[in-house]
Amino acid sequence: MSASETDFGNAVQRVEAEIDQAIMASRRTEGAGEGACEIVAVSKTRPQGVIREALRAGHQVFGENRVQEAAEKWPALKAEFPGVRLHLIGPLQTNKVKSALHLFDVIETLDREKLARAFARERDAGTPLPNLYIQVNTGEEPQKAGVLPGQLAALIDVAKNQLDLPVVGLMCIPPLEEEAALHFALLKKLADRHGLQKLSMGMSADFALAAQMGATSVRVGTALFGARS
Ligand SMILES: *Cc1c(COP(=O)(O)O)cnc(C)c1O
């Protein structure tokens, strides 16, 4: 193994160990564990060479926040490493839906009816859809993507019930200056209320807390690859 492969492998092991500890702690206090929590390695801004080292170290789940950037980096990597699963974790414009569907294995950022209808059109035209998460703007921040908590039920009704889209989970990005735990608890409550299994929450600063609060996946960039320039 090269030095950077080993570095990445060690970083993943550290993050895994912290997650396992957090989940065990929550089992002790609450009786029931939440099961496994997957690490989505956020590779936005990282060049192909850096990502290839992570793939060689054995990691298979990655996240990108921009369709265009993913389209430049990932087709070659996916051809080299066929087991890879790529998550879209950034906002999706309807005119990029087609390319997103060709690249991503999970799309975490469904947040409006127009986008749901665009997915349904592609499905009806024969393109298989990946699993979808709905992004919830739990902090109700005007500049942030995501459906408002009060409008989630209506979006689920359109996307899941009327259009029959494969909506399986929720995702959130808490406001920077607020207690993340409040947002994780809200997302968990909303997921339970709507019978959705997957919960994408927690980043480098708070992935252990998120895992403890029921995250089924955490999105970790800096803690695995180092600071972004
Ligand atoms: C960049 C990004 C992350 C990873 O952030 P880190 O703090 O580097 O772990 C997670 N989620 C989303 C949506 C991001 O855009």
PDB file of C-alpha atoms and ligand atoms in Angstrom:
ATOM      1  CA  MET A   1       0.000   0.000   0.000  1.00  0.00           C
ATOM      2  CA  SER A   2       1.163   3.536  -0.727  1.00  0.00           C
ATOM      3  CA  ALA A   3       1.497   6.058   2.104  1.00  0.00           C
ATOM      4  CA  SER A   4      -1.686   7.911   1.187  1.00  0.00           C
ATOM      5  CA  GLU A   5      -3.652   4.669   0.892  1.00  0.00           C
ATOM      6  CA  THR A   6      -2.518   3.781   4.394  1.00  0.00           C
ATOM      7  CA  ASP A   7      -3.360   7.286   5.659  1.00  0.00           C
ATOM      8  CA  PHE A   8      -6.873   7.083   4.273  1.00  0.00           C
ATOM      9  CA  GLY A   9      -7.318   3.553   5.597  1.00  0.00           C
ATOM     10  CA  ASN A  10      -6.235   4.675   9.058  1.00  0.00           C
ATOM     11  CA  ALA A  11      -8.551   7.683   8.969  1.00  0.00           C
ATOM     12  CA  VAL A  12     -11.516   5.488   8.018  1.00  0.00           C
ATOM     13  CA  GLN A  13     -10.671   3.135  10.879  1.00  0.00           C
ATOM     14  CA  ARG A  14     -10.572   6.029  13.351  1.00  0.00           C
ATOM     15  CA  VAL A  15     -13.951   7.333  12.161  1.00  0.00           C
ATOM     16  CA  GLU A  16     -15.400   3.798  12.279  1.00  0.00           C
ATOM     17  CA  ALA A  17     -14.133   3.273  15.820  1.00  0.00           C
ATOM     18  CA  GLU A  18     -15.694   6.555  16.992  1.00  0.00           C
ATOM     19  CA  ILE A  19     -18.997   5.618  15.360  1.00  0.00           C
ATOM     20  CA  ASP A  20     -18.987   2.156  16.941  1.00  0.00           C
ATOM     21  CA  GLN A  21     -18.281   3.668  20.338  1.00  0.00           C
ATOM     22  CA  ALA A  22     -21.061   6.215  19.968  1.00  0.00           C
ATOM     23  CA  ILE A  23     -23.556   3.548  18.897  1.00  0.00           C
ATOM     24  CA  MET A  24     -22.574   1.340  21.818  1.00  0.00           C
ATOM     25  CA  ALA A  25     -22.969   4.249  24.217  1.00  0.00           C
ATOM     26  CA  SER A  26     -26.460   4.946  22.892  1.00  0.00           C
ATOM     27  CA  ARG A  27     -27.382   1.264  23.236  1.00  0.00           C
ATOM     28  CA  ARG A  28     -26.341   1.383  26.850  1.00  0.00           C
ATOM     29  CA  THR A  29     -28.454   4.453  27.599  1.00  0.00           C
ATOM     30  CA  GLU A  30     -31.466   3.721  25.439  1.00  0.00           C
ATOM     31  CA  GLY A  31     -31.588  -0.041  25.340  1.00  0.00           C
ATOM     32  CA  ALA A  32     -31.963  -0.369  21.585  1.00  0.00           C
ATOM     33  CA  GLY A  33     -29.211   0.144  19.066  1.00  0.00           C
ATOM     34  CA  GLU A  34     -29.755   1.629  15.669  1.00  0.00           C
ATOM     35  CA  GLY A  35     -27.617  -0.864  13.835  1.00  0.00           C
ATOM     36  CA  ALA A  36     -24.869  -0.060  11.402  1.00  0.00           C
ATOM     37  CA  CYS A  37     -23.884   3.398  10.279  1.00  0.00           C
ATOM     38  CA  GLU A  38     -22.240   3.748   6.892  1.00  0.00           C
ATOM     39  CA  ILE A  39     -19.479   6.257   6.153  1.00  0.00           C
ATOM     40  CA  VAL A  40     -20.034   8.282   2.992  1.00  0.00           C
ATOM     41  CA  ALA A  41     -16.563   9.644   2.176  1.00  0.00           C
ATOM     42  CA  VAL A  42     -17.159  13.150   0.827  1.00  0.00           C
ATOM     43  CA  SER A  43     -14.733  13.541  -2.057  1.00  0.00           C
ATOM     44  CA  LYS A  44     -15.843  16.961  -3.386  1.00  0.00           C
ATOM     45  CA  THR A  45     -12.866  19.086  -4.505  1.00  0.00           C
ATOM     46  CA  ARG A  46     -10.524  16.080  -4.227  1.00  0.00           C
ATOM     47  CA  PRO A  47      -8.721  15.137  -7.438  1.00  0.00           C
ATOM     48  CA  GLN A  48      -9.123  11.709  -9.024  1.00  0.00           C
ATOM     49  CA  GLY A  49      -5.695  10.599  -7.798  1.00  0.00           C
ATOM     50  CA  VAL A  50      -6.614  11.180  -4.167  1.00  0.00           C
ATOM     51  CA  ILE A  51      -9.929   9.384  -4.572  1.00  0.00           C
ATOM     52  CA  ARG A  52      -8.233   6.454  -6.286  1.00  0.00           C
ATOM     53  CA  GLU A  53      -6.019   5.963  -3.225  1.00  0.00           C
ATOM     54  CA  ALA A  54      -9.143   5.820  -1.042  1.00  0.00           C
ATOM     55  CA  LEU A  55     -10.686   3.269  -3.410  1.00  0.00           C
ATOM     56  CA  ARG A  56      -7.510   1.203  -3.330  1.00  0.00           C
ATOM     57  CA  ALA A  57      -7.653   1.305   0.463  1.00  0.00           C
ATOM     58  CA  GLY A  58     -10.998  -0.494   0.086  1.00  0.00           C
ATOM     59  CA  HIS A  59     -13.551   2.259   0.677  1.00  0.00           C
ATOM     60  CA  GLN A  60     -16.611   1.989  -1.571  1.00  0.00           C
ATOM     61  CA  VAL A  61     -19.108   4.702  -0.639  1.00  0.00           C
ATOM     62  CA  PHE A  62     -18.491   8.293  -1.673  1.00  0.00           C
ATOM     63  CA  GLY A  63     -20.371  11.584  -1.805  1.00  0.00           C
ATOM     64  CA  GLU A  64     -20.144  14.495  -4.227  1.00  0.00           C
ATOM     65  CA  ASN A  65     -22.077  17.749  -4.069  1.00  0.00           C
ATOM     66  CA  ARG A  66     -21.925  18.868  -7.707  1.00  0.00           C
ATOM     67  CA  VAL A  67     -23.149  16.908 -10.723  1.00  0.00           C
ATOM     68  CA  GLN A  68     -20.692  18.558 -13.107  1.00  0.00           C
ATOM     69  CA  GLU A  69     -17.663  17.811 -10.936  1.00  0.00           C
ATOM     70  CA  ALA A  70     -18.808  14.224 -10.381  1.00  0.00           C
ATOM     71  CA  ALA A  71     -19.297  13.760 -14.125  1.00  0.00           C
ATOM     72  CA  GLU A  72     -15.687  14.790 -14.691  1.00  0.00           C
ATOM     73  CA  LYS A  73     -14.179  12.555 -12.011  1.00  0.00           C
ATOM     74  CA  TRP A  74     -16.313   9.479 -11.527  1.00  0.00           C
ATOM     75  CA  PRO A  75     -17.068   7.593 -14.768  1.00  0.00           C
ATOM     76  CA  ALA A  76     -13.412   6.508 -15.033  1.00  0.00           C
ATOM     77  CA  LEU A  77     -13.189   5.637 -11.327  1.00  0.00           C
ATOM     78  CA  LYS A  78     -16.430   3.659 -11.461  1.00  0.00           C
ATOM     79  CA  ALA A  79     -15.111   1.684 -14.417  1.00  0.00           C
ATOM     80  CA  GLU A  80     -11.972   0.850 -12.440  1.00  0.00           C
ATOM     81  CA  PHE A  81     -13.799   0.050  -9.180  1.00  0.00           C
ATOM     82  CA  PRO A  82     -17.182  -1.458 -10.106  1.00  0.00           C
ATOM     83  CA  GLY A  83     -18.420  -1.884  -6.516  1.00  0.00           C
ATOM     84  CA  VAL A  84     -18.467   1.839  -5.807  1.00  0.00           C
ATOM     85  CA  ARG A  85     -21.648   3.587  -4.706  1.00  0.00           C
ATOM     86  CA  LEU A  86     -21.853   7.326  -5.230  1.00  0.00           C
ATOM     87  CA  HIS A  87     -24.214   9.637  -3.300  1.00  0.00           C
ATOM     88  CA  LEU A  88     -25.307  13.067  -4.496  1.00  0.00           C
ATOM     89  CA  ILE A  89     -25.307  15.319  -1.424  1.00  0.00           C
ATOM     90  CA  GLY A  90     -25.650  18.755  -3.070  1.00  0.00           C
ATOM     91  CA  PRO A  91     -28.598  20.574  -4.652  1.00  0.00           C
ATOM     92  CA  LEU A  92     -29.892  19.194  -7.958  1.00  0.00           C
ATOM     93  CA  GLN A  93     -31.283  21.346 -10.772  1.00  0.00           C
ATOM     94  CA  THR A  94     -33.970  19.741 -12.905  1.00  0.00           C
ATOM     95  CA  ASN A  95     -31.899  20.206 -16.076  1.00  0.00           C
ATOM     96  CA  LYS A  96     -29.169  17.994 -14.534  1.00  0.00           C
ATOM     97  CA  VAL A  97     -31.485  15.140 -13.522  1.00  0.00           C
ATOM     98  CA  LYS A  98     -30.608  12.980 -16.520  1.00  0.00           C
ATOM     99  CA  SER A  99     -26.859  13.134 -15.919  1.00  0.00           C
ATOM    100  CA  ALA A 100     -27.339  12.718 -12.177  1.00  0.00           C
ATOM    101  CA  LEU A 101     -29.275   9.503 -12.788  1.00  0.00           C
ATOM    102  CA  HIS A 102     -26.407   8.105 -14.821  1.00  0.00           C
ATOM    103  CA  LEU A 103     -23.832   8.871 -12.134  1.00  0.00           C
ATOM    104  CA  PHE A 104     -25.343   8.455  -8.705  1.00  0.00           C
ATOM    105  CA  ASP A 105     -26.467   5.377  -6.794  1.00  0.00           C
ATOM    106  CA  VAL A 106     -28.255   7.409  -4.122  1.00  0.00           C
ATOM    107  CA  ILE A 107     -29.615  10.952  -4.462  1.00  0.00           C
ATOM    108  CA  GLU A 108     -29.954  12.592  -1.035  1.00  0.00           C
ATOM    109  CA  THR A 109     -31.267  15.981  -2.082  1.00  0.00           C
ATOM    110  CA  LEU A 110     -34.821  15.645  -3.356  1.00  0.00           C
ATOM    111  CA  ASP A 111     -36.435  18.782  -1.931  1.00  0.00           C
ATOM    112  CA  ARG A 112     -39.291  19.933  -4.172  1.00  0.00           C
ATOM    113  CA  GLU A 113     -42.214  18.702  -6.209  1.00  0.00           C
ATOM    114  CA  LYS A 114     -40.760  19.870  -9.515  1.00  0.00           C
ATOM    115  CA  LEU A 115     -37.719  17.669  -8.982  1.00  0.00           C
ATOM    116  CA  ALA A 116     -39.907  14.729  -7.966  1.00  0.00           C
ATOM    117  CA  ARG A 117     -41.842  15.115 -11.223  1.00  0.00           C
ATOM    118  CA  ALA A 118     -38.597  15.240 -13.202  1.00  0.00           C
ATOM    119  CA  PHE A 119     -37.492  11.937 -11.616  1.00  0.00           C
ATOM    120  CA  ALA A 120     -40.862  10.382 -12.414  1.00  0.00           C
ATOM    121  CA  ARG A 121     -40.608  11.454 -16.062  1.00  0.00           C
ATOM    122  CA  GLU A 122     -37.183   9.836 -16.415  1.00  0.00           C
ATOM    123  CA  ARG A 123     -38.445   6.658 -14.744  1.00  0.00           C
ATOM    124  CA  ASP A 124     -41.461   6.577 -17.072  1.00  0.00           C
ATOM    125  CA  ALA A 125     -39.079   6.958 -20.015  1.00  0.00           C
ATOM    126  CA  GLY A 126     -37.228   3.835 -18.887  1.00  0.00           C
ATOM    127  CA  THR A 127     -34.384   5.062 -16.667  1.00  0.00           C
ATOM    128  CA  PRO A 128     -34.171   3.116 -13.407  1.00  0.00           C
ATOM    129  CA  LEU A 129     -34.140   5.404 -10.374  1.00  0.00           C
ATOM    130  CA  PRO A 130     -31.658   5.172  -7.507  1.00  0.00           C
ATOM    131  CA  ASN A 131     -32.833   5.338  -3.912  1.00  0.00           C
ATOM    132  CA  LEU A 132     -33.850   8.864  -2.963  1.00  0.00           C
ATOM    133  CA  TYR A 133     -33.615  10.794   0.307  1.00  0.00           C
ATOM    134  CA  ILE A 134     -35.503  13.997   0.937  1.00  0.00           C
ATOM    135  CA  GLN A 135     -33.359  16.877   2.189  1.00  0.00           C
ATOM    136  CA  VAL A 136     -35.050  18.720   5.038  1.00  0.00           C
ATOM    137  CA  ASN A 137     -34.098  22.313   5.867  1.00  0.00           C
ATOM    138  CA  THR A 138     -34.422  21.676   9.594  1.00  0.00           C
ATOM    139  CA  GLY A 139     -33.025  25.105  10.483  1.00  0.00           C
ATOM    140  CA  GLU A 140     -35.472  26.844   8.111  1.00  0.00           C
ATOM    141  CA  GLU A 141     -32.566  28.841   6.672  1.00  0.00           C
ATOM    142  CA  PRO A 142     -33.667  30.907   3.666  1.00  0.00           C
ATOM    143  CA  GLN A 143     -30.424  30.360   1.707  1.00  0.00           C
ATOM    144  CA  LYS A 144     -30.311  26.610   2.288  1.00  0.00           C
ATOM    145  CA  ALA A 145     -31.749  23.861   0.102  1.00  0.00           C
ATOM    146  CA  GLY A 146     -34.205  21.371   1.543  1.00  0.00           C
ATOM    147  CA  VAL A 147     -37.932  21.231   2.101  1.00  0.00           C
ATOM    148  CA  LEU A 148     -39.205  22.993   5.212  1.00  0.00           C
ATOM    149  CA  PRO A 149     -40.244  20.587   7.990  1.00  0.00           C
ATOM    150  CA  GLY A 150     -43.846  21.819   7.718  1.00  0.00           C
ATOM    151  CA  GLN A 151     -43.955  20.947   4.013  1.00  0.00           C
ATOM    152  CA  LEU A 152     -42.341  17.525   4.269  1.00  0.00           C
ATOM    153  CA  ALA A 153     -45.594  15.569   4.554  1.00  0.00           C
ATOM    154  CA  ALA A 154     -46.936  17.154   1.350  1.00  0.00           C
ATOM    155  CA  LEU A 155     -43.721  16.387  -0.554  1.00  0.00           C
ATOM    156  CA  ILE A 156     -43.706  12.770   0.654  1.00  0.00           C
ATOM    157  CA  ASP A 157     -47.317  12.462  -0.444  1.00  0.00           C
ATOM    158  CA  VAL A 158     -46.479  13.595  -3.976  1.00  0.00           C
ATOM    159  CA  ALA A 159     -43.125  11.836  -4.334  1.00  0.00           C
ATOM    160  CA  LYS A 160     -43.803   8.538  -2.609  1.00  0.00           C
ATOM    161  CA  ASN A 161     -47.553   8.030  -2.720  1.00  0.00           C
ATOM    162  CA  GLN A 162     -48.611   9.719  -5.978  1.00  0.00           C
ATOM    163  CA  LEU A 163     -45.484   9.300  -8.118  1.00  0.00           C
ATOM    164  CA  ASP A 164     -44.277   6.058  -6.493  1.00  0.00           C
ATOM    165  CA  LEU A 165     -40.657   7.238  -6.279  1.00  0.00           C
ATOM    166  CA  PRO A 166     -38.193   5.166  -4.215  1.00  0.00           C
ATOM    167  CA  VAL A 167     -38.008   7.602  -1.289  1.00  0.00           C
ATOM    168  CA  VAL A 168     -36.239   5.755   1.528  1.00  0.00           C
ATOM    169  CA  GLY A 169     -34.773   8.386   3.841  1.00  0.00           C
ATOM    170  CA  LEU A 170     -34.135  11.918   5.005  1.00  0.00           C
ATOM    171  CA  MET A 171     -31.037  14.102   5.018  1.00  0.00           C
ATOM    172  CA  CYS A 172     -30.204  17.373   6.787  1.00  0.00           C
ATOM    173  CA  ILE A 173     -27.403  19.900   7.170  1.00  0.00           C
ATOM    174  CA  PRO A 174     -27.881  21.727  10.499  1.00  0.00           C
ATOM    175  CA  PRO A 175     -27.174  25.472  10.694  1.00  0.00           C
ATOM    176  CA  LEU A 176     -23.517  26.072  11.551  1.00  0.00           C
ATOM    177  CA  GLU A 177     -24.176  28.137  14.655  1.00  0.00           C
ATOM    178  CA  GLU A 178     -26.793  25.880  16.231  1.00  0.00           C
ATOM    179  CA  GLU A 179     -26.729  22.766  18.383  1.00  0.00           C
ATOM    180  CA  ALA A 180     -26.636  19.916  15.847  1.00  0.00           C
ATOM    181  CA  ALA A 181     -28.341  17.518  18.267  1.00  0.00           C
ATOM    182  CA  LEU A 182     -31.639  19.405  18.025  1.00  0.00           C
ATOM    183  CA  HIS A 183     -31.626  19.037  14.248  1.00  0.00           C
ATOM    184  CA  PHE A 184     -30.632  15.375  14.332  1.00  0.00           C
ATOM    185  CA  ALA A 185     -33.449  14.682  16.800  1.00  0.00           C
ATOM    186  CA  LEU A 186     -35.961  16.490  14.581  1.00  0.00           C
ATOM    187  CA  LEU A 187     -34.842  14.583  11.476  1.00  0.00           C
ATOM    188  CA  LYS A 188     -35.094  11.272  13.328  1.00  0.00           C
ATOM    189  CA  LYS A 189     -38.584  12.134  14.548  1.00  0.00           C
ATOM    190  CA  LEU A 190     -39.711  13.066  11.025  1.00  0.00           C
ATOM    191  CA  ALA A 191     -38.257   9.861   9.564  1.00  0.00           C
ATOM    192  CA  ASP A 192     -40.009   7.742  12.191  1.00  0.00           C
ATOM    193  CA  ARG A 193     -43.289   9.556  11.627  1.00  0.00           C
ATOM    194  CA  HIS A 194     -43.164   8.845   7.893  1.00  0.00           C
ATOM    195  CA  GLY A 195     -41.767   5.317   8.117  1.00  0.00           C
ATOM    196  CA  LEU A 196     -38.488   6.157   6.347  1.00  0.00           C
ATOM    197  CA  GLN A 197     -35.505   3.937   7.275  1.00  0.00           C
ATOM    198  CA  LYS A 198     -32.492   5.945   6.148  1.00  0.00           C
ATOM    199  CA  LEU A 199     -31.095   8.956   7.976  1.00  0.00           C
ATOM    200  CA  SER A 200     -28.162  10.880   6.476  1.00  0.00           C
ATOM    201  CA  MET A 201     -26.849  13.280   9.112  1.00  0.00           C
ATOM    202  CA  GLY A 202     -23.533  14.225  10.679  1.00  0.00           C
ATOM    203  CA  MET A 203     -20.307  15.496   9.111  1.00  0.00           C
ATOM    204  CA  SER A 204     -16.667  15.653  10.286  1.00  0.00           C
ATOM    205  CA  ALA A 205     -17.453  17.806  13.326  1.00  0.00           C
ATOM    206  CA  ASP A 206     -20.379  15.770  14.630  1.00  0.00           C
ATOM    207  CA  PHE A 207     -20.580  12.335  12.992  1.00  0.00           C
ATOM    208  CA  ALA A 208     -20.283  10.476  16.316  1.00  0.00           C
ATOM    209  CA  LEU A 209     -23.182  12.429  17.777  1.00  0.00           C
ATOM    210  CA  ALA A 210     -25.230  11.754  14.635  1.00  0.00           C
ATOM    211  CA  ALA A 211     -24.461   8.022  14.801  1.00  0.00           C
ATOM    212  CA  GLN A 212     -25.526   7.989  18.427  1.00  0.00           C
ATOM    213  CA  MET A 213     -28.791   9.676  17.475  1.00  0.00           C
ATOM    214  CA  GLY A 214     -29.711   7.181  14.798  1.00  0.00           C
ATOM    215  CA  ALA A 215     -27.861   8.169  11.599  1.00  0.00           C
ATOM    216  CA  THR A 216     -27.695   5.271   9.134  1.00  0.00           C
ATOM    217  CA  SER A 217     -25.011   7.174   7.232  1.00  0.00           C
ATOM    218  CA  VAL A 218     -22.665  10.056   7.993  1.00  0.00           C
ATOM    219  CA  ARG A 219     -21.073  12.305   5.354  1.00  0.00           C
ATOM    220  CA  VAL A 220     -17.424  12.775   6.225  1.00  0.00           C
ATOM    221  CA  GLY A 221     -14.918  14.765   4.175  1.00  0.00           C
ATOM    222  CA  THR A 222     -12.310  16.649   6.207  1.00  0.00           C
ATOM    223  CA  ALA A 223     -11.834  13.942   8.845  1.00  0.00           C
ATOM    224  CA  LEU A 224     -10.878  11.476   6.099  1.00  0.00           C
ATOM    225  CA  PHE A 225      -9.071  13.538   3.480  1.00  0.00           C
ATOM    226  CA  GLY A 226      -7.823  16.547   5.464  1.00  0.00           C
ATOM    227  CA  ALA A 227      -8.822  20.202   5.109  1.00  0.00           C
ATOM    228  CA  ARG A 228     -10.183  21.352   1.767  1.00  0.00           C
ATOM    229  CA  SER A 229      -8.203  24.169   0.165  1.00  0.00           C
TER     230      SER A 229
HETATM  231  C1  LIG B   1     -18.842  19.032   2.213  1.00  0.00           C
HETATM  232  C2  LIG B   1     -20.024  18.342   2.757  1.00  0.00           C
HETATM  233  C3  LIG B   1     -19.896  17.398   3.799  1.00  0.00           C
HETATM  234  C4  LIG B   1     -18.562  17.035   4.442  1.00  0.00           C
HETATM  235  O1  LIG B   1     -18.112  18.045   5.284  1.00  0.00           O
HETATM  236  P1  LIG B   1     -16.832  17.800   6.226  1.00  0.00           P
HETATM  237  O2  LIG B   1     -17.009  18.826   7.291  1.00  0.00           O
HETATM  238  O3  LIG B   1     -15.629  18.020   5.380  1.00  0.00           O
HETATM  239  O4  LIG B   1     -16.905  16.427   6.752  1.00  0.00           O
HETATM  240  C5  LIG B   1     -21.043  16.764   4.249  1.00  0.00           C
HETATM  241  N1  LIG B   1     -22.255  17.026   3.721  1.00  0.00           N
HETATM  242  C6  LIG B   1     -22.410  17.907   2.718  1.00  0.00           C
HETATM  243  C7  LIG B   1     -23.776  18.135   2.176  1.00  0.00           C
HETATM  244  C8  LIG B   1     -21.307  18.593   2.210  1.00  0.00           C
HETATM  245  O5  LIG B   1     -21.494  19.471   1.204  1.00  0.00           O
END
